[in-house]
């Protein structure tokens, strides 16, 4: 666990789509302010379900989710956003039928009217690719541009915590590098970041700490650097064939 | 084709189009075919009749026809109140029936069947309260105005076309230029993503019911003004409405209006060249043809 005061914490969290079939099975985690936590684990470990639960998209069976000093377990997704929790889903994370500008406007609606233009402008400044074509239909964007738009949409509300579910899925290695570089930059600006990833090496390279989820429970945690160099952990939980080999 | 057939088709199409806009909005956002929409049309007409009659009872001067139309101020005022009451009725039906089914993640077919049940209940309730006999907003006779080319239309009929055009433009601007419209389009595309984008999906759903009910009420008043008010009027309109909504492309407001006009003109042509008894069949033919040839409709997206 981080030494910093937790900005996001779960306690004995159990969740899943069906009441009698929990996928997340008692997760205790605490993420300190400004941390960049990478959530790893084999396929089916419950990583996506865990972050969707935190975001309010999967029913909680028991346990709690706390954001800062506020318990947000039972809050619907849209209220969690208002309290500073932003989530970027793995797929279908933009409104394809809306334009780039409309995607940002939709997200900015929860801000006071006088701040909306300023926050949309801030996203255009951070993602110049989007600023170059605000009227373009989002569905026509490339994979990398879609991820940028999804992240920009999430950042509009200046969240205290940004959670991303496999933003590298379906992207070329070069684009993944661009996306991860941008995520590092966002984290350096003070946004606490939680990243679910299958691209283990790339994720550990930018994360400060890693949690490894196995069968719905946190099996290991430690600094990203330590896990990156731990051959046993890599072989058991990250799917590496050998130390230094490609991870699953 | 004589010009009169075109005018008759446009008048019928305006009513169909307006109802179809309501259908297409609720269908695209609530994700089920609401067969009780026809009953919202009927209830809208009856509520406008009841309120305008009440207003007329309180002040007879408000029933004096506003030349060149056949009705007095009591009808537009009554319609405004009826819009609010029809919206309230739709919200009650949603709270009692559709809302609980959505929360239980009921299958679409369950929602559709529930809408059939709601339609039967609402229609029976109308017959119980108002009886099944026809009612009229006004008994005033209107002289049709020459439009040229041998075509004629009454001022009420021309008003209906104008109101339909204004309402459709208004709804289109609401959807494309306002923040609530963008939220509605976002919810229509992806409800989960809308939630994590900070949109209160339940509030948007309520707004969709209110808007759909308002459009149904206006369509009901227009149909009642030009024809008559009967408990079955919504049911009779249902097939043309769905034909127009699907022909226009689910989710497309201009598409629904244009398709409504196409169905209306098609009905007028059918009556003229085939026979009045085949009028209803035209909508069914259009519905089947569009589902076979271009299921996404004229303005819909292929992936929906």
Short mmCIF file of C-alpha atoms in Angstrom, two decimals:
data_model
loop_
_atom_site.label_atom_id
_atom_site.label_comp_id
_atom_site.label_asym_id
_atom_site.label_seq_id
_atom_site.Cartn_x
_atom_site.Cartn_y
_atom_site.Cartn_z
CA UNK A 1 0.00 0.00 0.00
CA UNK A 2 1.05 3.59 -0.66
CA UNK A 3 2.40 5.79 2.11
CA UNK A 4 0.34 8.71 0.87
CA UNK A 5 -3.18 9.17 2.23
CA UNK A 6 -5.51 7.06 0.05
CA UNK A 7 -7.52 9.05 -2.44
CA UNK A 8 -9.31 5.89 -3.55
CA UNK A 9 -9.82 2.79 -1.45
CA UNK A 10 -11.85 -0.40 -1.55
CA UNK A 11 -12.54 -2.58 1.45
CA UNK A 12 -13.57 -6.25 1.17
CA UNK A 13 -15.13 -5.43 -2.18
CA UNK A 14 -17.22 -8.21 -3.72
CA UNK A 15 -18.99 -7.60 -7.01
CA UNK A 16 -20.28 -9.23 -10.19
CA UNK A 17 -23.08 -9.13 -12.69
CA UNK A 18 -25.01 -11.96 -11.01
CA UNK A 19 -25.66 -12.03 -7.27
CA UNK A 20 -24.59 -15.67 -6.94
CA UNK A 21 -21.57 -15.37 -9.21
CA UNK A 22 -19.08 -12.87 -7.77
CA UNK A 23 -16.15 -11.98 -10.02
CA UNK A 24 -14.36 -9.62 -7.66
CA UNK A 25 -13.99 -11.59 -4.43
CA UNK A 26 -12.92 -9.36 -1.59
CA UNK A 27 -10.51 -6.73 -2.84
CA UNK A 28 -8.78 -4.40 -0.41
CA UNK A 29 -6.80 -1.71 -2.15
CA UNK A 30 -5.70 1.81 -1.37
CA UNK A 31 -4.34 4.27 -3.89
CA UNK A 32 -2.52 7.36 -2.67
CA UNK A 33 -2.87 10.83 -4.16
CA UNK A 34 -0.75 11.22 -7.27
CA UNK A 35 0.10 7.53 -7.57
CA UNK A 36 0.17 5.71 -10.90
CA UNK A 37 -1.08 2.23 -10.10
CA UNK A 38 -1.05 -0.53 -12.68
CA UNK A 39 -3.58 -3.33 -12.28
CA UNK A 40 -2.34 -6.56 -13.81
CA UNK A 41 -3.36 -10.18 -13.93
CA UNK A 42 -4.21 -13.04 -16.24
CA UNK A 43 -7.29 -13.04 -18.44
CA UNK A 44 -10.45 -13.53 -16.41
CA UNK A 45 -8.82 -12.36 -13.17
CA UNK A 46 -11.51 -9.69 -12.72
CA UNK A 47 -9.44 -6.58 -13.51
CA UNK A 48 -12.03 -4.94 -15.75
CA UNK A 49 -14.86 -5.94 -13.43
CA UNK A 50 -13.01 -4.37 -10.50
CA UNK A 51 -12.57 -1.00 -12.19
CA UNK A 52 -16.09 -1.07 -13.61
CA UNK A 53 -17.36 -1.74 -10.09
CA UNK A 54 -15.42 1.23 -8.76
CA UNK A 55 -16.85 3.35 -11.60
CA UNK A 56 -20.41 2.28 -10.77
CA UNK A 57 -21.09 0.02 -13.75
CA UNK A 58 -21.13 -3.36 -11.99
CA UNK A 59 -23.33 -4.13 -8.95
CA UNK A 60 -21.54 -4.28 -5.59
CA UNK A 61 -22.49 -7.33 -3.54
CA UNK A 62 -20.64 -6.27 -0.39
CA UNK A 63 -17.76 -4.09 0.76
CA UNK A 64 -17.12 -0.41 0.22
CA UNK A 65 -15.51 2.03 -2.22
CA UNK A 66 -14.22 5.30 -0.79
CA UNK A 67 -13.12 8.37 -2.75
CA UNK A 68 -11.21 10.72 -0.47
CA UNK A 69 -13.27 10.81 2.71
CA UNK A 70 -16.56 10.03 0.95
CA UNK A 71 -18.03 6.57 0.59
CA UNK A 72 -19.24 6.23 -3.01
CA UNK A 73 -20.12 2.53 -3.07
CA UNK A 74 -23.79 2.93 -3.94
CA UNK A 75 -23.55 6.08 -6.04
CA UNK A 76 -24.58 5.78 -9.69
CA UNK A 77 -21.83 6.29 -12.26
CA UNK A 78 -22.78 9.86 -13.17
CA UNK A 79 -22.54 11.02 -9.55
CA UNK A 80 -19.13 9.39 -9.11
CA UNK A 81 -17.92 11.53 -12.01
CA UNK A 82 -19.20 14.62 -10.22
CA UNK A 83 -17.17 13.62 -7.17
CA UNK A 84 -13.98 13.38 -9.21
CA UNK A 85 -13.77 9.79 -10.42
CA UNK A 86 -13.23 9.48 -14.16
CA UNK A 87 -13.35 6.19 -16.04
CA UNK A 88 -12.32 5.31 -19.59
CA UNK A 89 -13.85 1.97 -20.66
CA UNK A 90 -11.86 -0.46 -22.80
CA UNK A 91 -14.18 -0.44 -25.80
CA UNK A 92 -16.92 1.88 -27.02
CA UNK A 93 -15.38 4.68 -24.98
CA UNK A 94 -16.47 7.54 -27.24
CA UNK A 95 -19.81 8.56 -28.69
CA UNK A 96 -19.14 7.61 -32.31
CA UNK A 97 -22.19 9.40 -33.74
CA UNK A 98 -21.26 12.69 -32.09
CA UNK A 99 -18.50 15.00 -33.26
CA UNK A 100 -15.26 15.41 -31.32
CA UNK A 101 -16.49 18.74 -29.96
CA UNK A 102 -19.87 17.28 -29.01
CA UNK A 103 -18.15 14.44 -27.13
CA UNK A 104 -16.32 17.04 -25.06
CA UNK A 105 -19.43 19.19 -24.65
CA UNK A 106 -21.41 16.24 -23.31
CA UNK A 107 -18.78 15.61 -20.65
CA UNK A 108 -18.47 19.30 -19.81
CA UNK A 109 -22.20 19.61 -19.11
CA UNK A 110 -21.75 18.82 -15.44
CA UNK A 111 -19.40 21.79 -14.99
CA UNK A 112 -20.63 25.30 -14.22
CA UNK A 113 -21.54 26.99 -17.51
CA UNK A 114 -18.73 29.56 -17.25
CA UNK A 115 -16.05 26.84 -16.97
CA UNK A 116 -17.08 24.63 -19.87
CA UNK A 117 -15.33 26.46 -22.71
CA UNK A 118 -12.17 26.80 -20.64
CA UNK A 119 -12.04 23.06 -19.85
CA UNK A 120 -12.77 22.06 -23.45
CA UNK A 121 -10.02 24.46 -24.54
CA UNK A 122 -7.63 22.84 -22.07
CA UNK A 123 -8.28 19.43 -23.67
CA UNK A 124 -7.68 20.83 -27.14
CA UNK A 125 -4.41 22.28 -25.87
CA UNK A 126 -3.37 18.91 -24.48
CA UNK A 127 -4.51 16.96 -27.55
CA UNK A 128 -3.80 19.14 -30.63
CA UNK A 129 -4.85 16.29 -32.93
CA UNK A 130 -8.40 16.74 -31.67
CA UNK A 131 -8.25 20.52 -31.88
CA UNK A 132 -7.46 20.26 -35.58
CA UNK A 133 -10.82 18.66 -36.39
CA UNK A 134 -13.48 19.48 -33.75
CA UNK A 135 -16.36 18.96 -36.17
CA UNK A 136 -15.27 15.49 -37.26
CA UNK A 137 -17.56 12.62 -36.35
CA UNK A 138 -15.80 10.66 -33.59
CA UNK A 139 -16.61 7.35 -35.25
CA UNK A 140 -14.29 8.29 -38.11
CA UNK A 141 -11.23 8.70 -35.86
CA UNK A 142 -8.29 6.28 -35.82
CA UNK A 143 -7.79 3.97 -32.83
CA UNK A 144 -5.17 6.22 -31.23
CA UNK A 145 -7.25 9.35 -31.77
CA UNK A 146 -10.25 7.62 -30.23
CA UNK A 147 -8.25 6.83 -27.09
CA UNK A 148 -7.06 10.43 -26.93
CA UNK A 149 -10.65 11.64 -27.21
CA UNK A 150 -11.76 9.16 -24.55
CA UNK A 151 -9.03 10.39 -22.19
CA UNK A 152 -9.80 14.04 -23.01
CA UNK A 153 -13.47 13.37 -22.28
CA UNK A 154 -12.56 11.90 -18.92
CA UNK A 155 -10.22 14.77 -18.02
CA UNK A 156 -12.75 17.51 -18.76
CA UNK A 157 -14.03 17.44 -15.17
CA UNK A 158 -10.51 17.66 -13.67
CA UNK A 159 -10.86 14.32 -11.86
CA UNK A 160 -8.90 13.44 -8.77
CA UNK A 161 -8.72 9.83 -10.00
CA UNK A 162 -8.49 8.64 -13.60
CA UNK A 163 -9.13 4.94 -14.27
CA UNK A 164 -8.37 3.44 -17.68
CA UNK A 165 -9.34 -0.04 -18.79
CA UNK A 166 -6.79 -1.35 -21.32
CA UNK A 167 -6.31 1.79 -23.40
CA UNK A 168 -3.74 -0.04 -25.53
CA UNK A 169 -6.21 -2.65 -26.79
CA UNK A 170 -6.12 -2.85 -30.57
CA UNK A 171 -3.47 -0.16 -31.00
CA UNK A 172 -0.14 -0.46 -32.79
CA UNK A 173 3.01 -0.43 -30.57
CA UNK A 174 3.89 3.09 -31.70
CA UNK A 175 0.46 4.44 -30.86
CA UNK A 176 0.54 2.59 -27.52
CA UNK A 177 3.80 4.40 -26.77
CA UNK A 178 2.16 7.75 -27.55
CA UNK A 179 -0.87 6.96 -25.41
CA UNK A 180 1.25 5.80 -22.46
CA UNK A 181 3.50 8.83 -22.72
CA UNK A 182 0.43 11.03 -22.53
CA UNK A 183 -0.86 9.11 -19.51
CA UNK A 184 2.48 9.63 -17.74
CA UNK A 185 2.25 13.32 -18.45
CA UNK A 186 -1.30 13.47 -17.04
CA UNK A 187 -0.15 11.64 -13.92
CA UNK A 188 2.77 14.02 -13.50
CA UNK A 189 0.25 16.85 -13.47
CA UNK A 190 -1.17 15.35 -10.27
CA UNK A 191 -4.00 13.13 -11.47
CA UNK A 192 -4.03 9.84 -9.58
CA UNK A 193 -4.07 7.16 -12.26
CA UNK A 194 -5.15 3.52 -12.25
CA UNK A 195 -4.36 1.57 -15.38
CA UNK A 196 -5.66 -1.89 -16.23
CA UNK A 197 -3.33 -3.43 -18.79
CA UNK A 198 -2.47 -6.61 -20.60
CA UNK A 199 0.62 -4.96 -22.05
CA UNK A 200 2.54 -5.70 -18.87
CA UNK A 201 6.02 -4.44 -19.61
CA UNK A 202 4.86 -1.14 -21.07
CA UNK A 203 2.49 -0.60 -18.16
CA UNK A 204 5.07 -1.39 -15.49
CA UNK A 205 7.49 0.96 -17.22
CA UNK A 206 5.21 3.95 -16.58
CA UNK A 207 3.50 2.87 -13.33
CA UNK A 208 4.79 3.58 -9.85
CA UNK A 209 3.09 0.62 -8.19
CA UNK A 210 1.39 -2.54 -9.41
CA UNK A 211 -1.34 -4.76 -8.09
CA UNK A 212 -1.74 -8.27 -9.45
CA UNK A 213 -5.24 -9.63 -9.43
CA UNK A 214 -5.79 -13.39 -9.57
CA UNK A 215 -9.25 -15.00 -9.44
CA UNK A 216 -10.85 -11.82 -8.15
CA UNK A 217 -8.38 -11.19 -5.36
CA UNK A 218 -5.19 -9.18 -5.06
CA UNK A 219 -2.45 -11.79 -4.99
CA UNK A 220 0.61 -9.53 -5.10
CA UNK A 221 1.49 -5.89 -4.92
CA UNK A 222 4.67 -3.93 -5.00
CA UNK A 223 6.60 -1.25 -6.80
CA UNK A 224 6.36 -1.48 -10.56
CA UNK A 225 10.14 -1.71 -10.84
CA UNK A 226 10.33 -4.60 -8.39
CA UNK A 227 7.59 -6.57 -10.15
CA UNK A 228 9.17 -5.93 -13.51
CA UNK A 229 12.34 -7.63 -12.32
CA UNK A 230 10.69 -10.45 -10.38
CA UNK A 231 10.94 -13.59 -12.56
CA UNK A 232 8.70 -15.70 -10.33
CA UNK A 233 5.91 -13.15 -10.35
CA UNK A 234 6.33 -12.69 -14.09
CA UNK A 235 6.09 -16.41 -14.74
CA UNK A 236 3.23 -17.13 -12.34
CA UNK A 237 0.98 -14.17 -12.89
CA UNK A 238 2.07 -12.16 -15.89
CA UNK A 239 2.38 -15.02 -18.33
CA UNK A 240 6.06 -14.41 -19.10
CA UNK A 241 7.79 -17.46 -20.58
CA UNK A 242 11.03 -16.43 -19.04
CA UNK A 243 12.41 -13.51 -17.18
CA UNK A 244 12.75 -10.67 -19.64
CA UNK A 245 10.45 -12.38 -22.14
CA UNK A 246 7.33 -10.94 -23.65
CA UNK A 247 4.45 -10.75 -21.23
CA UNK A 248 0.92 -11.83 -22.03
CA UNK B 1 -51.75 12.41 -59.54
CA UNK B 2 -53.87 15.46 -58.87
CA UNK B 3 -52.62 18.19 -56.58
CA UNK B 4 -55.50 17.47 -54.20
CA UNK B 5 -54.13 13.99 -53.53
CA UNK B 6 -50.80 15.56 -52.64
CA UNK B 7 -52.45 18.05 -50.29
CA UNK B 8 -54.54 15.32 -48.63
CA UNK B 9 -51.41 13.22 -48.28
CA UNK B 10 -49.44 16.06 -46.75
CA UNK B 11 -52.19 16.72 -44.20
CA UNK B 12 -52.40 13.06 -43.17
CA UNK B 13 -48.61 12.80 -43.36
CA UNK B 14 -48.13 15.75 -41.00
CA UNK B 15 -50.11 13.94 -38.30
CA UNK B 16 -48.35 10.66 -38.97
CA UNK B 17 -44.94 12.34 -39.06
CA UNK B 18 -45.45 14.08 -35.74
CA UNK B 19 -46.51 10.84 -34.07
CA UNK B 20 -43.59 9.03 -35.72
CA UNK B 21 -41.13 11.57 -34.32
CA UNK B 22 -42.35 10.63 -30.83
CA UNK B 23 -42.04 6.92 -31.66
CA UNK B 24 -38.54 7.29 -33.07
CA UNK B 25 -37.32 9.28 -30.04
CA UNK B 26 -38.60 6.81 -27.48
CA UNK B 27 -37.53 3.83 -29.57
CA UNK B 28 -33.96 5.08 -30.06
CA UNK B 29 -33.37 6.02 -26.43
CA UNK B 30 -35.51 3.56 -24.47
CA UNK B 31 -34.59 0.77 -26.90
CA UNK B 32 -38.00 -0.82 -27.29
CA UNK B 33 -41.03 -0.36 -29.51
CA UNK B 34 -43.62 1.31 -27.30
CA UNK B 35 -46.99 0.16 -28.57
CA UNK B 36 -48.68 2.33 -25.97
CA UNK B 37 -47.57 5.45 -27.86
CA UNK B 38 -50.86 5.38 -29.78
CA UNK B 39 -52.75 5.58 -26.50
CA UNK B 40 -50.72 8.65 -25.49
CA UNK B 41 -52.04 10.20 -28.71
CA UNK B 42 -55.62 9.32 -27.76
CA UNK B 43 -55.17 10.47 -24.16
CA UNK B 44 -53.61 13.70 -25.36
CA UNK B 45 -56.64 14.42 -27.53
CA UNK B 46 -59.14 13.56 -24.79
CA UNK B 47 -57.26 15.54 -22.16
CA UNK B 48 -57.15 18.56 -24.48
CA UNK B 49 -60.89 18.10 -25.08
CA UNK B 50 -61.63 17.88 -21.36
CA UNK B 51 -59.47 20.88 -20.43
CA UNK B 52 -60.63 23.05 -23.34
CA UNK B 53 -64.24 22.18 -22.50
CA UNK B 54 -63.57 23.15 -18.89
CA UNK B 55 -62.02 26.43 -20.01
CA UNK B 56 -65.00 27.04 -22.29
CA UNK B 57 -67.36 26.34 -19.40
CA UNK B 58 -65.56 28.94 -17.27
CA UNK B 59 -65.35 31.55 -20.03
CA UNK B 60 -67.58 31.19 -23.08
CA UNK B 61 -65.71 33.97 -24.88
CA UNK B 62 -62.67 31.68 -25.17
CA UNK B 63 -64.66 29.27 -27.34
CA UNK B 64 -65.44 31.91 -30.01
CA UNK B 65 -63.59 30.75 -33.15
CA UNK B 66 -60.36 32.52 -33.98
CA UNK B 67 -61.01 33.32 -37.64
CA UNK B 68 -60.21 31.73 -40.02
CA UNK B 69 -59.90 28.66 -37.77
CA UNK B 70 -62.72 26.58 -36.34
CA UNK B 71 -61.71 26.80 -32.69
CA UNK B 72 -61.29 29.45 -30.00
CA UNK B 73 -58.52 30.14 -27.50
CA UNK B 74 -59.82 27.35 -25.31
CA UNK B 75 -58.23 24.72 -27.58
CA UNK B 76 -54.63 26.02 -27.67
CA UNK B 77 -54.79 26.75 -23.93
CA UNK B 78 -56.31 23.34 -23.29
CA UNK B 79 -53.62 21.74 -25.44
CA UNK B 80 -50.85 23.31 -23.35
CA UNK B 81 -52.37 21.87 -20.18
CA UNK B 82 -53.02 18.55 -21.92
CA UNK B 83 -49.35 18.33 -22.96
CA UNK B 84 -48.36 18.60 -19.31
CA UNK B 85 -50.98 16.04 -18.27
CA UNK B 86 -50.03 13.58 -21.03
CA UNK B 87 -46.38 13.90 -20.00
CA UNK B 88 -47.40 13.19 -16.42
CA UNK B 89 -49.35 10.14 -17.59
CA UNK B 90 -46.30 8.87 -19.51
CA UNK B 91 -44.08 9.37 -16.46
CA UNK B 92 -46.56 7.49 -14.27
CA UNK B 93 -46.70 4.57 -16.74
CA UNK B 94 -42.90 4.53 -16.82
CA UNK B 95 -42.59 4.67 -13.04
CA UNK B 96 -45.17 1.92 -12.50
CA UNK B 97 -44.42 -0.39 -15.43
CA UNK B 98 -41.39 0.20 -17.65
CA UNK B 99 -39.01 1.57 -14.99
CA UNK B 100 -39.18 -1.52 -12.75
CA UNK B 101 -38.75 -3.77 -15.81
CA UNK B 102 -35.66 -1.82 -16.91
CA UNK B 103 -34.17 -2.05 -13.43
CA UNK B 104 -34.64 -5.82 -13.53
CA UNK B 105 -32.88 -5.74 -16.90
CA UNK B 106 -35.97 -7.21 -18.52
CA UNK B 107 -35.61 -8.44 -22.10
CA UNK B 108 -36.83 -6.13 -24.85
CA UNK B 109 -39.69 -8.49 -25.68
CA UNK B 110 -40.95 -8.16 -22.09
CA UNK B 111 -40.97 -4.37 -22.41
CA UNK B 112 -42.80 -4.63 -25.75
CA UNK B 113 -45.41 -6.99 -24.27
CA UNK B 114 -45.76 -4.68 -21.27
CA UNK B 115 -46.43 -1.81 -23.68
CA UNK B 116 -49.23 -3.86 -25.26
CA UNK B 117 -50.70 -4.30 -21.79
CA UNK B 118 -50.34 -0.62 -21.05
CA UNK B 119 -52.04 0.22 -24.36
CA UNK B 120 -55.02 -2.01 -23.60
CA UNK B 121 -55.35 -0.59 -20.10
CA UNK B 122 -55.11 3.03 -21.21
CA UNK B 123 -57.58 2.49 -24.06
CA UNK B 124 -60.09 0.73 -21.83
CA UNK B 125 -59.76 3.51 -19.29
CA UNK B 126 -60.53 6.08 -21.98
CA UNK B 127 -63.64 4.17 -23.05
CA UNK B 128 -64.72 3.88 -19.42
CA UNK B 129 -64.31 7.61 -18.77
CA UNK B 130 -65.39 9.13 -22.10
CA UNK B 131 -67.39 6.23 -23.68
CA UNK B 132 -66.53 4.96 -27.15
CA UNK B 133 -68.65 7.51 -29.04
CA UNK B 134 -66.86 10.06 -31.21
CA UNK B 135 -66.18 13.54 -29.84
CA UNK B 136 -65.22 16.77 -31.55
CA UNK B 137 -63.21 19.82 -30.57
CA UNK B 138 -65.53 22.00 -32.59
CA UNK B 139 -68.73 21.68 -34.62
CA UNK B 140 -67.92 24.77 -36.71
CA UNK B 141 -68.08 24.28 -40.47
CA UNK B 142 -65.06 25.42 -42.42
CA UNK B 143 -64.89 26.51 -46.03
CA UNK B 144 -61.89 25.08 -47.87
CA UNK B 145 -59.60 27.66 -49.48
CA UNK B 146 -58.48 27.32 -53.09
CA UNK B 147 -54.75 26.63 -53.23
CA UNK B 148 -54.42 26.59 -57.02
CA UNK B 149 -54.22 23.65 -59.38
CA UNK B 150 -57.66 22.56 -58.25
CA UNK B 151 -56.48 21.78 -54.73
CA UNK B 152 -58.29 22.95 -51.61
CA UNK B 153 -57.58 22.85 -47.91
CA UNK B 154 -59.28 24.27 -44.85
CA UNK B 155 -57.43 26.75 -42.60
CA UNK B 156 -57.35 24.07 -39.87
CA UNK B 157 -55.66 21.65 -42.26
CA UNK B 158 -53.06 24.21 -43.27
CA UNK B 159 -52.47 25.03 -39.61
CA UNK B 160 -51.82 21.36 -38.89
CA UNK B 161 -49.13 21.24 -41.59
CA UNK B 162 -47.54 24.44 -40.28
CA UNK B 163 -47.59 23.26 -36.65
CA UNK B 164 -46.08 19.90 -37.63
CA UNK B 165 -43.28 21.63 -39.56
CA UNK B 166 -42.55 24.00 -36.66
CA UNK B 167 -42.54 21.22 -34.08
CA UNK B 168 -40.24 19.02 -36.16
CA UNK B 169 -37.78 21.87 -36.72
CA UNK B 170 -37.93 22.62 -32.99
CA UNK B 171 -37.26 19.01 -31.98
CA UNK B 172 -34.46 18.74 -34.53
CA UNK B 173 -32.80 21.90 -33.16
CA UNK B 174 -33.28 20.65 -29.61
CA UNK B 175 -31.50 17.40 -30.43
CA UNK B 176 -28.65 18.93 -32.42
CA UNK B 177 -28.02 22.32 -30.77
CA UNK B 178 -28.85 21.97 -27.07
CA UNK B 179 -26.99 20.28 -24.25
CA UNK B 180 -30.00 18.13 -23.36
CA UNK B 181 -30.25 17.09 -27.01
CA UNK B 182 -26.60 16.04 -27.05
CA UNK B 183 -27.18 14.11 -23.83
CA UNK B 184 -30.17 12.38 -25.40
CA UNK B 185 -28.10 11.38 -28.43
CA UNK B 186 -25.32 10.17 -26.14
CA UNK B 187 -27.73 8.05 -24.08
CA UNK B 188 -29.25 6.73 -27.30
CA UNK B 189 -25.83 5.52 -28.43
CA UNK B 190 -24.40 4.08 -25.23
CA UNK B 191 -26.11 4.31 -21.85
CA UNK B 192 -23.15 2.97 -19.84
CA UNK B 193 -20.73 5.40 -21.41
CA UNK B 194 -23.25 8.20 -20.91
CA UNK B 195 -23.22 7.38 -17.19
CA UNK B 196 -19.43 7.56 -16.89
CA UNK B 197 -19.50 10.78 -18.93
CA UNK B 198 -21.54 12.31 -16.10
CA UNK B 199 -24.96 12.13 -17.74
CA UNK B 200 -27.87 11.29 -15.46
CA UNK B 201 -29.39 8.61 -17.69
CA UNK B 202 -32.59 8.35 -15.65
CA UNK B 203 -33.19 12.08 -15.98
CA UNK B 204 -32.66 11.85 -19.74
CA UNK B 205 -35.13 8.96 -19.91
CA UNK B 206 -37.71 11.09 -18.08
CA UNK B 207 -37.13 13.95 -20.53
CA UNK B 208 -37.60 11.55 -23.44
CA UNK B 209 -40.95 10.42 -22.01
CA UNK B 210 -42.01 14.04 -21.54
CA UNK B 211 -40.99 14.99 -25.07
CA UNK B 212 -42.54 11.86 -26.61
CA UNK B 213 -45.79 12.43 -24.71
CA UNK B 214 -45.87 16.10 -25.72
CA UNK B 215 -45.48 15.15 -29.38
CA UNK B 216 -48.15 12.45 -28.99
CA UNK B 217 -50.53 14.98 -27.43
CA UNK B 218 -50.00 17.48 -30.25
CA UNK B 219 -50.51 14.72 -32.84
CA UNK B 220 -53.70 13.66 -31.02
CA UNK B 221 -55.07 17.20 -30.96
CA UNK B 222 -54.28 17.60 -34.66
CA UNK B 223 -55.98 14.30 -35.52
CA UNK B 224 -58.95 15.20 -33.33
CA UNK B 225 -59.24 18.62 -34.90
CA UNK B 226 -59.25 17.32 -38.47
CA UNK B 227 -61.13 14.06 -38.02
CA UNK B 228 -62.68 13.13 -34.68
CA UNK B 229 -61.70 11.98 -31.23
CA UNK B 230 -62.22 8.29 -30.47
CA UNK B 231 -60.57 5.90 -28.00
CA UNK B 232 -59.36 3.86 -31.01
CA UNK B 233 -57.72 6.81 -32.80
CA UNK B 234 -54.25 6.05 -31.44
CA UNK B 235 -54.54 2.37 -32.27
CA UNK B 236 -55.60 3.22 -35.84
CA UNK B 237 -52.53 5.45 -36.21
CA UNK B 238 -50.08 2.97 -34.71
CA UNK B 239 -49.17 1.05 -37.88
CA UNK B 240 -48.60 4.18 -40.01
CA UNK B 241 -46.54 5.65 -37.15
CA UNK B 242 -44.25 2.64 -36.90
CA UNK B 243 -44.02 2.41 -40.69
CA UNK B 244 -42.92 6.06 -40.80
CA UNK B 245 -40.50 5.73 -37.85
CA UNK B 246 -38.80 2.70 -39.42
CA UNK B 247 -38.88 4.12 -42.96
CA UNK B 248 -37.25 7.33 -41.70
CA UNK B 249 -34.60 5.45 -39.76
CA UNK B 250 -34.89 4.96 -36.01
CA UNK B 251 -33.50 8.01 -34.22
CA UNK B 252 -33.82 10.39 -37.15
CA UNK B 253 -36.31 13.18 -36.48
CA UNK B 254 -36.26 14.68 -40.00
CA UNK B 255 -36.38 11.11 -41.34
CA UNK B 256 -39.52 10.32 -39.32
CA UNK B 257 -41.24 13.49 -40.54
CA UNK B 258 -40.30 12.92 -44.17
CA UNK B 259 -41.35 9.28 -43.95
CA UNK B 260 -44.62 10.36 -42.33
CA UNK B 261 -45.30 12.55 -45.35
CA UNK B 262 -44.39 9.67 -47.68
CA UNK B 263 -46.78 7.32 -45.87
CA UNK B 264 -49.48 10.01 -45.84
CA UNK B 265 -49.17 10.64 -49.57
CA UNK B 266 -49.00 6.88 -50.16
CA UNK B 267 -52.26 6.47 -48.23
CA UNK B 268 -53.91 9.22 -50.24
CA UNK B 269 -52.79 7.58 -53.50
CA UNK B 270 -54.03 4.20 -52.26
CA UNK B 271 -57.44 5.64 -51.44
CA UNK B 272 -57.65 7.33 -54.84
CA UNK B 273 -56.38 4.55 -57.08
CA UNK B 274 -56.90 1.28 -55.19
CA UNK B 275 -59.69 1.79 -52.71
CA UNK B 276 -60.24 3.25 -49.26
CA UNK B 277 -60.37 -0.20 -47.70
CA UNK B 278 -56.71 -0.70 -48.67
CA UNK B 279 -55.51 2.47 -46.97
CA UNK B 280 -54.22 0.71 -43.84
CA UNK B 281 -52.55 -1.99 -45.93
CA UNK B 282 -50.24 0.62 -47.46
CA UNK B 283 -48.44 1.15 -44.14
CA UNK B 284 -47.98 -2.58 -43.75
CA UNK B 285 -46.53 -2.87 -47.26
CA UNK B 286 -44.15 0.03 -46.56
CA UNK B 287 -43.11 -1.54 -43.26
CA UNK B 288 -42.38 -4.95 -44.78
CA UNK B 289 -40.63 -3.47 -47.82
CA UNK B 290 -38.31 -1.24 -45.81
CA UNK B 291 -37.44 -4.05 -43.40
CA UNK B 292 -36.56 -6.30 -46.34
CA UNK B 293 -34.72 -3.76 -48.49
CA UNK B 294 -33.20 -1.19 -46.14
CA UNK B 295 -33.82 -2.11 -42.50
CA UNK B 296 -31.91 0.93 -41.24
CA UNK B 297 -34.43 3.18 -42.99
CA UNK B 298 -33.77 6.23 -45.15
CA UNK B 299 -31.66 8.13 -42.61
CA UNK B 300 -30.72 5.42 -40.09
CA UNK B 301 -27.33 3.90 -39.43
CA UNK B 302 -26.61 0.48 -40.88
CA UNK B 303 -25.21 -0.90 -37.61
CA UNK B 304 -28.29 -0.21 -35.48
#
